[in-house]
PDB file of N, CA and C in Angstrom:
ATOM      1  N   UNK S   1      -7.936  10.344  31.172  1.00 40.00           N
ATOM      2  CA  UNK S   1      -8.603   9.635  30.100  1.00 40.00           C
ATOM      3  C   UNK S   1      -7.580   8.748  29.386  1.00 40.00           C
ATOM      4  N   UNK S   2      -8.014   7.680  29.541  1.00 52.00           N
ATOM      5  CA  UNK S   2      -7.137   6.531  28.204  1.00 52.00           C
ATOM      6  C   UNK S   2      -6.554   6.851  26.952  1.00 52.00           C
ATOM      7  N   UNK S   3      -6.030   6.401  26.298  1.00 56.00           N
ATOM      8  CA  UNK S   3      -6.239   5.966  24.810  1.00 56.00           C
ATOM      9  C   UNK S   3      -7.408   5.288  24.106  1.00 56.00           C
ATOM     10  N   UNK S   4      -7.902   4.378  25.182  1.00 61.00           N
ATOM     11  CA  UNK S   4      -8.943   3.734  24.254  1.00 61.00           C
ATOM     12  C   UNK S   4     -10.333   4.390  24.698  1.00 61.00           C
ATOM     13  N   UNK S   5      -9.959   5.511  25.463  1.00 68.00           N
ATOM     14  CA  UNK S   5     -11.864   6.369  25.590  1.00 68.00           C
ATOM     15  C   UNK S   5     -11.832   7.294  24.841  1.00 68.00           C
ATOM     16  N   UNK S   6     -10.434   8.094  23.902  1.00 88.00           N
ATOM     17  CA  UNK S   6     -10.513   8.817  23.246  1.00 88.00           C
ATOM     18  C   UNK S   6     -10.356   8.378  21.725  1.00 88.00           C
ATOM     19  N   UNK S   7     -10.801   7.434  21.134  1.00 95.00           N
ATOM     20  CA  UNK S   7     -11.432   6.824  20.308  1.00 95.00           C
ATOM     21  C   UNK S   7     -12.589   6.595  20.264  1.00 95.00           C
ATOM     22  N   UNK S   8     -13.110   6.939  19.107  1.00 95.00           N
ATOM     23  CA  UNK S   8     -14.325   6.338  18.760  1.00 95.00           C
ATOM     24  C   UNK S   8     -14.508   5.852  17.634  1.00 95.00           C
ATOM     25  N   UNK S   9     -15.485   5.136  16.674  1.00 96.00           N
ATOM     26  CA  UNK S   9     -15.333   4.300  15.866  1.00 96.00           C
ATOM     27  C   UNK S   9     -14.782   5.445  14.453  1.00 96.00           C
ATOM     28  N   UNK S  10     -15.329   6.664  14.520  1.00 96.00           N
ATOM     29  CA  UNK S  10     -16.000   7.304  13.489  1.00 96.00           C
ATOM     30  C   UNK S  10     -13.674   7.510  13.203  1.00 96.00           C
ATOM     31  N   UNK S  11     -13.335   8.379  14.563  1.00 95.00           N
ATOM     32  CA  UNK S  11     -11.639   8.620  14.483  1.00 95.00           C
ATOM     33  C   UNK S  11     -11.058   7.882  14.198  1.00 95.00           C
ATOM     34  N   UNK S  12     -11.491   6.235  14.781  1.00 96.00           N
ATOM     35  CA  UNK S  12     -10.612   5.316  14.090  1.00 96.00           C
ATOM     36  C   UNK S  12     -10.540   5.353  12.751  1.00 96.00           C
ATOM     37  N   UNK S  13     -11.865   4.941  11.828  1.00 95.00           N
ATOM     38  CA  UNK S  13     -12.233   5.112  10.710  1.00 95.00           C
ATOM     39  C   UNK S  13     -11.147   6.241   9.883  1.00 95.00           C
ATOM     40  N   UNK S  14     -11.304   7.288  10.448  1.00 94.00           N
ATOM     41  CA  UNK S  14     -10.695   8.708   9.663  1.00 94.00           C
ATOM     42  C   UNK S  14      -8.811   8.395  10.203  1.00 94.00           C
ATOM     43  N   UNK S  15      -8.237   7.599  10.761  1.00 93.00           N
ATOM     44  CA  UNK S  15      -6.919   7.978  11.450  1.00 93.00           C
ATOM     45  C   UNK S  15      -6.558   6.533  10.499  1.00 93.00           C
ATOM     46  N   UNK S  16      -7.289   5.983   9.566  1.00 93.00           N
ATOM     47  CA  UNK S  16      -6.480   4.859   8.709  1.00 93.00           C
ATOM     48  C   UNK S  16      -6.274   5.149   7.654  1.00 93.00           C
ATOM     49  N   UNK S  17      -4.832   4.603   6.921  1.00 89.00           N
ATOM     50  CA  UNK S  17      -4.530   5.699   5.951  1.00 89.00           C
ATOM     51  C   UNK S  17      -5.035   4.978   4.226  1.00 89.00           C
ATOM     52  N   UNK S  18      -5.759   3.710   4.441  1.00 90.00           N
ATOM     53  CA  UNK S  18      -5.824   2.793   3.000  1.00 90.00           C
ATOM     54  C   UNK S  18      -7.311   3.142   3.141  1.00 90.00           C
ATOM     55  N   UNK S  19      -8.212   2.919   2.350  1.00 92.00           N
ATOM     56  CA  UNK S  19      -9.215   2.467   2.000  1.00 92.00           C
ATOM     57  C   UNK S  19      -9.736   0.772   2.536  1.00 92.00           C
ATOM     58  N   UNK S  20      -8.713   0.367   2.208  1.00 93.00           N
ATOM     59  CA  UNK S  20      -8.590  -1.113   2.855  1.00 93.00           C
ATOM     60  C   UNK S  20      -8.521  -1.788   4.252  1.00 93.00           C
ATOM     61  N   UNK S  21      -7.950  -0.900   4.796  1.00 94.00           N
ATOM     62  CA  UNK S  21      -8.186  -1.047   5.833  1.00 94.00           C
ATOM     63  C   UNK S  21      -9.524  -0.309   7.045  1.00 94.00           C
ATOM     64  N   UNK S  22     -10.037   1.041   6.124  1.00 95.00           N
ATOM     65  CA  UNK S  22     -11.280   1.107   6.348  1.00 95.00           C
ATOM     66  C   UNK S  22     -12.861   0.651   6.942  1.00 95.00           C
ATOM     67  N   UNK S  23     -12.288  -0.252   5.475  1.00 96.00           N
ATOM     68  CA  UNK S  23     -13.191  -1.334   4.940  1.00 96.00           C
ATOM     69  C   UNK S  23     -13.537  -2.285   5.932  1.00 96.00           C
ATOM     70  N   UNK S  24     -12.253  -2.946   6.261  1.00 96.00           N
ATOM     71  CA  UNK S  24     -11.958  -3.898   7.130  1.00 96.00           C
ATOM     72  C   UNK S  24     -12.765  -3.570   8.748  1.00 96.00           C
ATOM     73  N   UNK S  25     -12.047  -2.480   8.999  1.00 96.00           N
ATOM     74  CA  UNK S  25     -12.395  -1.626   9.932  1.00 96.00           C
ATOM     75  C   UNK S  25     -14.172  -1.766  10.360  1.00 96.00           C
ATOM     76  N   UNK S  26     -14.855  -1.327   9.429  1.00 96.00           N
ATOM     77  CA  UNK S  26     -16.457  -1.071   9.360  1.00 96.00           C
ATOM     78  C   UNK S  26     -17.176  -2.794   9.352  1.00 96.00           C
ATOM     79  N   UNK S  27     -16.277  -3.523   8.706  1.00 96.00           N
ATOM     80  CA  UNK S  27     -16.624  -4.898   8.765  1.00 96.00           C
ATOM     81  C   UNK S  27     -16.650  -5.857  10.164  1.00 96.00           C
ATOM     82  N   UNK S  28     -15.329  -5.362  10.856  1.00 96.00           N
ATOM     83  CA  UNK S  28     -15.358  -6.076  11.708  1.00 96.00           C
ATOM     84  C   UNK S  28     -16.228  -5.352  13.026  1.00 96.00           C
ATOM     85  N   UNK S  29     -16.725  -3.906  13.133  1.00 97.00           N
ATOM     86  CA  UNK S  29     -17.288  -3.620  13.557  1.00 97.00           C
ATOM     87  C   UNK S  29     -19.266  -3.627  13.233  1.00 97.00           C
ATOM     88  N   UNK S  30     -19.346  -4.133  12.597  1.00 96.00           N
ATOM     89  CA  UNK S  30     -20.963  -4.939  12.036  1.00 96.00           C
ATOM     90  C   UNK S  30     -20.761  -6.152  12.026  1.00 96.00           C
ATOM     91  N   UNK S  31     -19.750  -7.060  12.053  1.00 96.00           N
ATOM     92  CA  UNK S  31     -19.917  -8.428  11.850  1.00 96.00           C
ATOM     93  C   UNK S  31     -19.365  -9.061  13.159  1.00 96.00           C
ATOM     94  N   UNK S  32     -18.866  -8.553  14.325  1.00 96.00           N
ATOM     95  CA  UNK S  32     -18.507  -9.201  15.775  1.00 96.00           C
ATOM     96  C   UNK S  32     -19.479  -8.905  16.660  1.00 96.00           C
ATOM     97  N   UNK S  33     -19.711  -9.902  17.596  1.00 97.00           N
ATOM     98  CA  UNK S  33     -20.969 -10.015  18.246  1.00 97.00           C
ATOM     99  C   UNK S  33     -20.034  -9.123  19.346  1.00 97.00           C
ATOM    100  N   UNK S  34     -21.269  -8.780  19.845  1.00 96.00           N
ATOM    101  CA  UNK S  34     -21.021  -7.711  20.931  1.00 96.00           C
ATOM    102  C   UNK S  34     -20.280  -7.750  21.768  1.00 96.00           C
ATOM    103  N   UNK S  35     -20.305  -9.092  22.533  1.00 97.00           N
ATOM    104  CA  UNK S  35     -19.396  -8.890  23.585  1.00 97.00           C
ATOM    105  C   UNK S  35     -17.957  -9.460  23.204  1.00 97.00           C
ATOM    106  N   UNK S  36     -17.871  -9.749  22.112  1.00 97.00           N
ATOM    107  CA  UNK S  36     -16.429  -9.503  21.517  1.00 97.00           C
ATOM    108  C   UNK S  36     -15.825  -8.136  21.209  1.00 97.00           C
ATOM    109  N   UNK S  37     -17.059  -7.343  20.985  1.00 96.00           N
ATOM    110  CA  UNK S  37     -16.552  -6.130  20.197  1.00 96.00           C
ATOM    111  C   UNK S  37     -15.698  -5.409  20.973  1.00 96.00           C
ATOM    112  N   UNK S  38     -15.466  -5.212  22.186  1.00 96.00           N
ATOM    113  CA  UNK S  38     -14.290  -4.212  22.924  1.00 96.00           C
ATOM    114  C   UNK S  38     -13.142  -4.877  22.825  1.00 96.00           C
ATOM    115  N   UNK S  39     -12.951  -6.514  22.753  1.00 96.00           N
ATOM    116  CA  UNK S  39     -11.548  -6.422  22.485  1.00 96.00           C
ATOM    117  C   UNK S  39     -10.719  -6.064  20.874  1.00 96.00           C
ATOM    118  N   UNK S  40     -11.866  -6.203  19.906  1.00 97.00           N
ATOM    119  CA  UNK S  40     -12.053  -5.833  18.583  1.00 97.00           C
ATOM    120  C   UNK S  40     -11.161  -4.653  18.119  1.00 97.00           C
ATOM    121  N   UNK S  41     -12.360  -3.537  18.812  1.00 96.00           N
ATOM    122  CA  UNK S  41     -12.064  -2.128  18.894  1.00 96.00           C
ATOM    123  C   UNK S  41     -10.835  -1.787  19.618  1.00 96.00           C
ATOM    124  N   UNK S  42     -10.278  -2.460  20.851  1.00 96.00           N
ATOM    125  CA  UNK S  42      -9.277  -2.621  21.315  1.00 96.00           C
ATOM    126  C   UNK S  42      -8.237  -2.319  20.222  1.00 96.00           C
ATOM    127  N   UNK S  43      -7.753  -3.385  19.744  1.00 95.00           N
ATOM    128  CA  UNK S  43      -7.014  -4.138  18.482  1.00 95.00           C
ATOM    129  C   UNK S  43      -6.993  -2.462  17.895  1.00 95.00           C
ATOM    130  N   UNK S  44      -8.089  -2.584  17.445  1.00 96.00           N
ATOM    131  CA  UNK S  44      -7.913  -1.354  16.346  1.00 96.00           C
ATOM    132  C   UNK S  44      -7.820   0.497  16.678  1.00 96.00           C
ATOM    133  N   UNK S  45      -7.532   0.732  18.101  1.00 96.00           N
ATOM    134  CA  UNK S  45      -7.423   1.351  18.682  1.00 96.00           C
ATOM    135  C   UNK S  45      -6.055   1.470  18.673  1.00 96.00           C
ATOM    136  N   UNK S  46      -5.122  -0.071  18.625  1.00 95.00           N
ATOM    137  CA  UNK S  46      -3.879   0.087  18.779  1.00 95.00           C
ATOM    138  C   UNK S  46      -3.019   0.229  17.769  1.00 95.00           C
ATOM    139  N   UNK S  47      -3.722  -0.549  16.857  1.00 94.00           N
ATOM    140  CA  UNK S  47      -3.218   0.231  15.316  1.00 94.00           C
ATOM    141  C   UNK S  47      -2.770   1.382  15.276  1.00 94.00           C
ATOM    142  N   UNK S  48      -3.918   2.230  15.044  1.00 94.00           N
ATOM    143  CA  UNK S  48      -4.195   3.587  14.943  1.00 94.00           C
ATOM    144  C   UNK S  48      -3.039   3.946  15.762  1.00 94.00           C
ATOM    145  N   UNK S  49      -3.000   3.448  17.194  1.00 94.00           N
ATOM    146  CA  UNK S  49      -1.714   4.656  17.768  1.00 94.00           C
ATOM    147  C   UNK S  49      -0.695   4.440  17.035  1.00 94.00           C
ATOM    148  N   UNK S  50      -0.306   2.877  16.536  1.00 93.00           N
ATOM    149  CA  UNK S  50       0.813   3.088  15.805  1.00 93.00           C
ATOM    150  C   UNK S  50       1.274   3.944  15.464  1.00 93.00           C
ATOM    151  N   UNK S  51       0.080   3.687  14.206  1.00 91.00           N
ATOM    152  CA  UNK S  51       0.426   4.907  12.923  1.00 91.00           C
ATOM    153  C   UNK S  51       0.548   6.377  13.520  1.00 91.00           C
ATOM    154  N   UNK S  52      -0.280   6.574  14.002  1.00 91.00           N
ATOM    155  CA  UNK S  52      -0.134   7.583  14.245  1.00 91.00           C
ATOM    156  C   UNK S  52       1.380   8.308  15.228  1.00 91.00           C
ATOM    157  N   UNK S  53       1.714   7.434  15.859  1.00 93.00           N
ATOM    158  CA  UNK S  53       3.112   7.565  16.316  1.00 93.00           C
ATOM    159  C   UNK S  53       3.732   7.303  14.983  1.00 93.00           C
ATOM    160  N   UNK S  54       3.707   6.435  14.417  1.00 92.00           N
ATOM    161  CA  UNK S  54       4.288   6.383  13.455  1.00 92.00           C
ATOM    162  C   UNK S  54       4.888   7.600  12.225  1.00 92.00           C
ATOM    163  N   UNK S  55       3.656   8.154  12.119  1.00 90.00           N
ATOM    164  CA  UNK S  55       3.683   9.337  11.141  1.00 90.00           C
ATOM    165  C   UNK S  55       4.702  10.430  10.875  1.00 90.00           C
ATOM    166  N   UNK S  56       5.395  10.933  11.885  1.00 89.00           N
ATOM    167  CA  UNK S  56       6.401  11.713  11.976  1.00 89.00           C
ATOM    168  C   UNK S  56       7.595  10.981  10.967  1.00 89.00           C
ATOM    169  N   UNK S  57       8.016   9.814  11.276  1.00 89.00           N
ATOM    170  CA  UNK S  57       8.922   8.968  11.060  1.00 89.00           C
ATOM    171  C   UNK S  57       8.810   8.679   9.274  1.00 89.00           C
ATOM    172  N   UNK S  58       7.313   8.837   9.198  1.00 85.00           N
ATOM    173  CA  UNK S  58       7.090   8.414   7.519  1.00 85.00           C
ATOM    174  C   UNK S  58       6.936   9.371   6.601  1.00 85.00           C
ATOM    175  N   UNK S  59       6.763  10.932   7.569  1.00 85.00           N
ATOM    176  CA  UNK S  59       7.202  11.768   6.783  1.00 85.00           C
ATOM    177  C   UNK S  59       8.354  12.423   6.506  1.00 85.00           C
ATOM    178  N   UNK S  60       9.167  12.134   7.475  1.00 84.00           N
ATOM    179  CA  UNK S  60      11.083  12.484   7.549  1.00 84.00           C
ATOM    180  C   UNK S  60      11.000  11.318   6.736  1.00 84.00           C
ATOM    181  N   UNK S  61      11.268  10.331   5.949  1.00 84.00           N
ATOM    182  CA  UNK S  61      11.134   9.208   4.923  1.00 84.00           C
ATOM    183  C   UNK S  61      10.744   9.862   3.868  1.00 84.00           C
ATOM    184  N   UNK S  62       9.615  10.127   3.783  1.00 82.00           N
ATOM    185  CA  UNK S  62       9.247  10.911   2.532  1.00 82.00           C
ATOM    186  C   UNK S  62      10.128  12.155   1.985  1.00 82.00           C
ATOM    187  N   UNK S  63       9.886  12.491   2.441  1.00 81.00           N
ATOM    188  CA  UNK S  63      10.744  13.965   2.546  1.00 81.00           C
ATOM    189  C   UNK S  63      12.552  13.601   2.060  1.00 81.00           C
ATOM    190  N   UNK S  64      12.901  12.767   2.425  1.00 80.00           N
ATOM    191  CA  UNK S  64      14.420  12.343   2.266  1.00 80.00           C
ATOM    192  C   UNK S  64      14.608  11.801   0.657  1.00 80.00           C
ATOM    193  N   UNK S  65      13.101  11.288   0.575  1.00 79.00           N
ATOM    194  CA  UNK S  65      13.281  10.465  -0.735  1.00 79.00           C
ATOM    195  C   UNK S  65      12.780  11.599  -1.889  1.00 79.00           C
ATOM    196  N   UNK S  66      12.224  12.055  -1.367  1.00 76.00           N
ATOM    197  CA  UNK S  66      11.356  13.116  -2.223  1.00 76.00           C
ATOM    198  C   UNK S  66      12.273  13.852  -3.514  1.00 76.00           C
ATOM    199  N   UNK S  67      13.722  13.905  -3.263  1.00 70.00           N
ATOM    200  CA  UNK S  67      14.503  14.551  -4.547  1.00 70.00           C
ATOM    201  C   UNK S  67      15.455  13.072  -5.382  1.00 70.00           C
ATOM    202  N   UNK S  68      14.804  12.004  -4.609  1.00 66.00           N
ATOM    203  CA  UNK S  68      15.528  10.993  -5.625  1.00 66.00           C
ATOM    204  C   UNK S  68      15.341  10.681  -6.967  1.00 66.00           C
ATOM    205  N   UNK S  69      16.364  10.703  -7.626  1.00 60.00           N
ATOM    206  CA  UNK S  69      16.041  10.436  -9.373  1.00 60.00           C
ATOM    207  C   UNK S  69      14.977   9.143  -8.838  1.00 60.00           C
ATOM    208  N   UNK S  70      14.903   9.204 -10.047  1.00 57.00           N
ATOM    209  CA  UNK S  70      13.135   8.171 -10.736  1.00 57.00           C
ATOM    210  C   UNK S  70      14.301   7.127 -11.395  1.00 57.00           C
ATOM    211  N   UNK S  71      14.297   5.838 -11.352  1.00 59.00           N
ATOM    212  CA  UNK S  71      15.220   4.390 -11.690  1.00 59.00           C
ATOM    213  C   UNK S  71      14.805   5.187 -14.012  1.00 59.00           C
ATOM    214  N   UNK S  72      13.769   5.618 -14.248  1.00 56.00           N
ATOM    215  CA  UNK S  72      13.426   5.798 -15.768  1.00 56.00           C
ATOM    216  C   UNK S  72      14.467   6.778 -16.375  1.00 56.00           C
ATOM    217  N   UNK S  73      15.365   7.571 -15.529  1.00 58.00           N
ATOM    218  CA  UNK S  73      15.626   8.935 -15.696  1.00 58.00           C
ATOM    219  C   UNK S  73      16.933   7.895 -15.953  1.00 58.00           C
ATOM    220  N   UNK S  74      17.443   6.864 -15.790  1.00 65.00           N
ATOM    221  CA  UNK S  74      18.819   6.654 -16.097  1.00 65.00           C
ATOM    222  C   UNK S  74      19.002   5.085 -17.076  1.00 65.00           C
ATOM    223  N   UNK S  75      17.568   5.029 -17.605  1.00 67.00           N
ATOM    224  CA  UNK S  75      17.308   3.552 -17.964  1.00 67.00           C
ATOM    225  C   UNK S  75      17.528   3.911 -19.539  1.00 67.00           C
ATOM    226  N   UNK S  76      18.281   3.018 -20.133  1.00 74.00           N
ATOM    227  CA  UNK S  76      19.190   2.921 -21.464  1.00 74.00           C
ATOM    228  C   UNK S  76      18.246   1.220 -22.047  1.00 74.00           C
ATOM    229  N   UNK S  77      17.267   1.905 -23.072  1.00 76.00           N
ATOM    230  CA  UNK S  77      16.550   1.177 -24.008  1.00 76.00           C
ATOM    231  C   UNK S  77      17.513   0.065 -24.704  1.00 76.00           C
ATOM    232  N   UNK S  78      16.817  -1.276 -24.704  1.00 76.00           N
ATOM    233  CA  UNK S  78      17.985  -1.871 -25.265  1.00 76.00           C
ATOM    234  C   UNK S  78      17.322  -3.187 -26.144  1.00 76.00           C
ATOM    235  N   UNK S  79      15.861  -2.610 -26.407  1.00 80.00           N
ATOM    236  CA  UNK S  79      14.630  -3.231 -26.880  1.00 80.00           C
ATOM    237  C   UNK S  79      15.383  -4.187 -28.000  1.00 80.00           C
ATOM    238  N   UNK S  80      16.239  -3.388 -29.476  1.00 78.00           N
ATOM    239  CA  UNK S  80      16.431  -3.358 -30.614  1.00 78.00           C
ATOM    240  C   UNK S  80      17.652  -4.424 -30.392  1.00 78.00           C
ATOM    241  N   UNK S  81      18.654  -4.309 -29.275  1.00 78.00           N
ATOM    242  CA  UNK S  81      19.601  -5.970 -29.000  1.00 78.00           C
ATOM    243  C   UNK S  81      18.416  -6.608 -28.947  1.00 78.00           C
ATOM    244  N   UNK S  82      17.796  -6.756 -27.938  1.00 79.00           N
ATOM    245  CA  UNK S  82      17.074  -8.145 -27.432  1.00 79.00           C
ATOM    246  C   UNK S  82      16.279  -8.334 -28.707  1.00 79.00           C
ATOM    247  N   UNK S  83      15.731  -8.060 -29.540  1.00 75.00           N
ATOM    248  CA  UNK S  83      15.440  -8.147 -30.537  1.00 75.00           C
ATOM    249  C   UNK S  83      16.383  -9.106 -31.909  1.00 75.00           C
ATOM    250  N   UNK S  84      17.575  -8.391 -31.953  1.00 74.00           N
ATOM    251  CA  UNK S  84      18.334  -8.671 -32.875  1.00 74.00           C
ATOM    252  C   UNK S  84      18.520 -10.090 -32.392  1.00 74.00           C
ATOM    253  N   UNK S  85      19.506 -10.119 -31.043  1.00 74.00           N
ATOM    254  CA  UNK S  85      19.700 -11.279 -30.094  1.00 74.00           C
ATOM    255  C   UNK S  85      18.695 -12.760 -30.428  1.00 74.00           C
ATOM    256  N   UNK S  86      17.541 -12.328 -30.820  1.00 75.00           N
ATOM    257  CA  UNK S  86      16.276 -13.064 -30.605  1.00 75.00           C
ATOM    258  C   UNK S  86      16.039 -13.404 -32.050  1.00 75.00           C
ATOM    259  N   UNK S  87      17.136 -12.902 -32.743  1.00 72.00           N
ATOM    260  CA  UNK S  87      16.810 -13.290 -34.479  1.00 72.00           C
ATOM    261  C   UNK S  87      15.066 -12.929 -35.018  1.00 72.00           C
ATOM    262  N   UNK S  88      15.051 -11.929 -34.383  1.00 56.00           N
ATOM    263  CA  UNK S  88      13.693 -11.210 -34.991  1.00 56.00           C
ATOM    264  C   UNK S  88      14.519 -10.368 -36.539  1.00 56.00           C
ATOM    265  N   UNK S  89      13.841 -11.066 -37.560  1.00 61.00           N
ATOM    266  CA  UNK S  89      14.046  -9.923 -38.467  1.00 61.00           C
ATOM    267  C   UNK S  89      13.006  -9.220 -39.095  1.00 61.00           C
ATOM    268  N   UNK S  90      12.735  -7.894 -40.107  1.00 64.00           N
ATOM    269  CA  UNK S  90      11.732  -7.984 -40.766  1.00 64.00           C
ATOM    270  C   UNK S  90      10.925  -8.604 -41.104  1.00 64.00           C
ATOM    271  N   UNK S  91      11.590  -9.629 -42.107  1.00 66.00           N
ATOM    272  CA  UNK S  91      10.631 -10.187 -43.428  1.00 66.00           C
ATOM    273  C   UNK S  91       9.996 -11.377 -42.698  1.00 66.00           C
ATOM    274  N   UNK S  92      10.319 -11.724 -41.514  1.00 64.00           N
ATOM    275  CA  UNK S  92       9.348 -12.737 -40.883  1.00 64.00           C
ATOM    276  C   UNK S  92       8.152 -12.184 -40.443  1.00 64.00           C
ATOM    277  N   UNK S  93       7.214 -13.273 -40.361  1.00 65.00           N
ATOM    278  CA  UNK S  93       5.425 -12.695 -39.759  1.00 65.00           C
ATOM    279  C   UNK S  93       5.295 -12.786 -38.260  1.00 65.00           C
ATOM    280  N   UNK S  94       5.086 -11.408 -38.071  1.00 62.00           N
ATOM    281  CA  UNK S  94       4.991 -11.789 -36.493  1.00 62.00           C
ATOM    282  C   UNK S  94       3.980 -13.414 -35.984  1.00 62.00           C
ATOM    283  N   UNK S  95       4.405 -13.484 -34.836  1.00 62.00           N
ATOM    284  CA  UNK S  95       3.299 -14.308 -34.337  1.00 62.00           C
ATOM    285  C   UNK S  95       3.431 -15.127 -34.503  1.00 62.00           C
ATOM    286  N   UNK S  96       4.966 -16.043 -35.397  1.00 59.00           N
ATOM    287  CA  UNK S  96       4.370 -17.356 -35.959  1.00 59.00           C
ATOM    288  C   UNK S  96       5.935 -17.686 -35.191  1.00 59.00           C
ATOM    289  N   UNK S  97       4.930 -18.800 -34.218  1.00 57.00           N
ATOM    290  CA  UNK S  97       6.114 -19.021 -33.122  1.00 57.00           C
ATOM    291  C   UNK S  97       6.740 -20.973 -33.544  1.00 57.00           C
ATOM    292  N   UNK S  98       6.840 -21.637 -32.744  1.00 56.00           N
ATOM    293  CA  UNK S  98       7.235 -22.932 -33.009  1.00 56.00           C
ATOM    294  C   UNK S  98       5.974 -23.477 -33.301  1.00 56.00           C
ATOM    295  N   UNK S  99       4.894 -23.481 -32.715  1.00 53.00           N
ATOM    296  CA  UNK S  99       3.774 -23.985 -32.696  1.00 53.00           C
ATOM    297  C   UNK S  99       3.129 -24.176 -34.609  1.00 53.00           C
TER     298      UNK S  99
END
């Protein structure tokens, strides 16, 4: 048996990992005339193996990244320069720009 006889629309559908591409998925399968549709399904048959070969690879990725600090955990607020810098003081009204 192939790759492309052990697909069917419903596995393709379930073996994509966005919503978006779903979508896409169900579209181009209602909106291609028929005798286009096997090279269609083709196409999207081959996707799918990608990913799915793919998957191993994106979870050793995940997994590697998974204990990295967060960029927030080392970020030094610096609101109150850019502020000063910017000759914001009190007693002025916000909002009232050059205009």
């Amino acid at each position: 048996m192939t790759a492309r006889e052990t697909w069917t629309v419903d596995r393709l559908h379930h073996a994509l990992p966005h919503s978006a591409s779903r979508q896409q998925l169900l579209a181009d399968v209602n909106l291609t005339p028929i005798g286009e549709l096997p090279a269609v399904l083709d196409r999207w048959a081959a996707a799918a193996d990608t990913l799915l070969a793919a998957a191993p690879r994106i979870a050793a990725a995940r997994a590697q990244h998974a204990g990295a600090t967060v960029p927030g955990d080392t970020t030094v607020d610096h609101t109150g320069d850019v502020l000063r810098d910017a000759g914001h003081r009190p007693d002025r009204e916000p909002g009232r720009g050059a205009a």
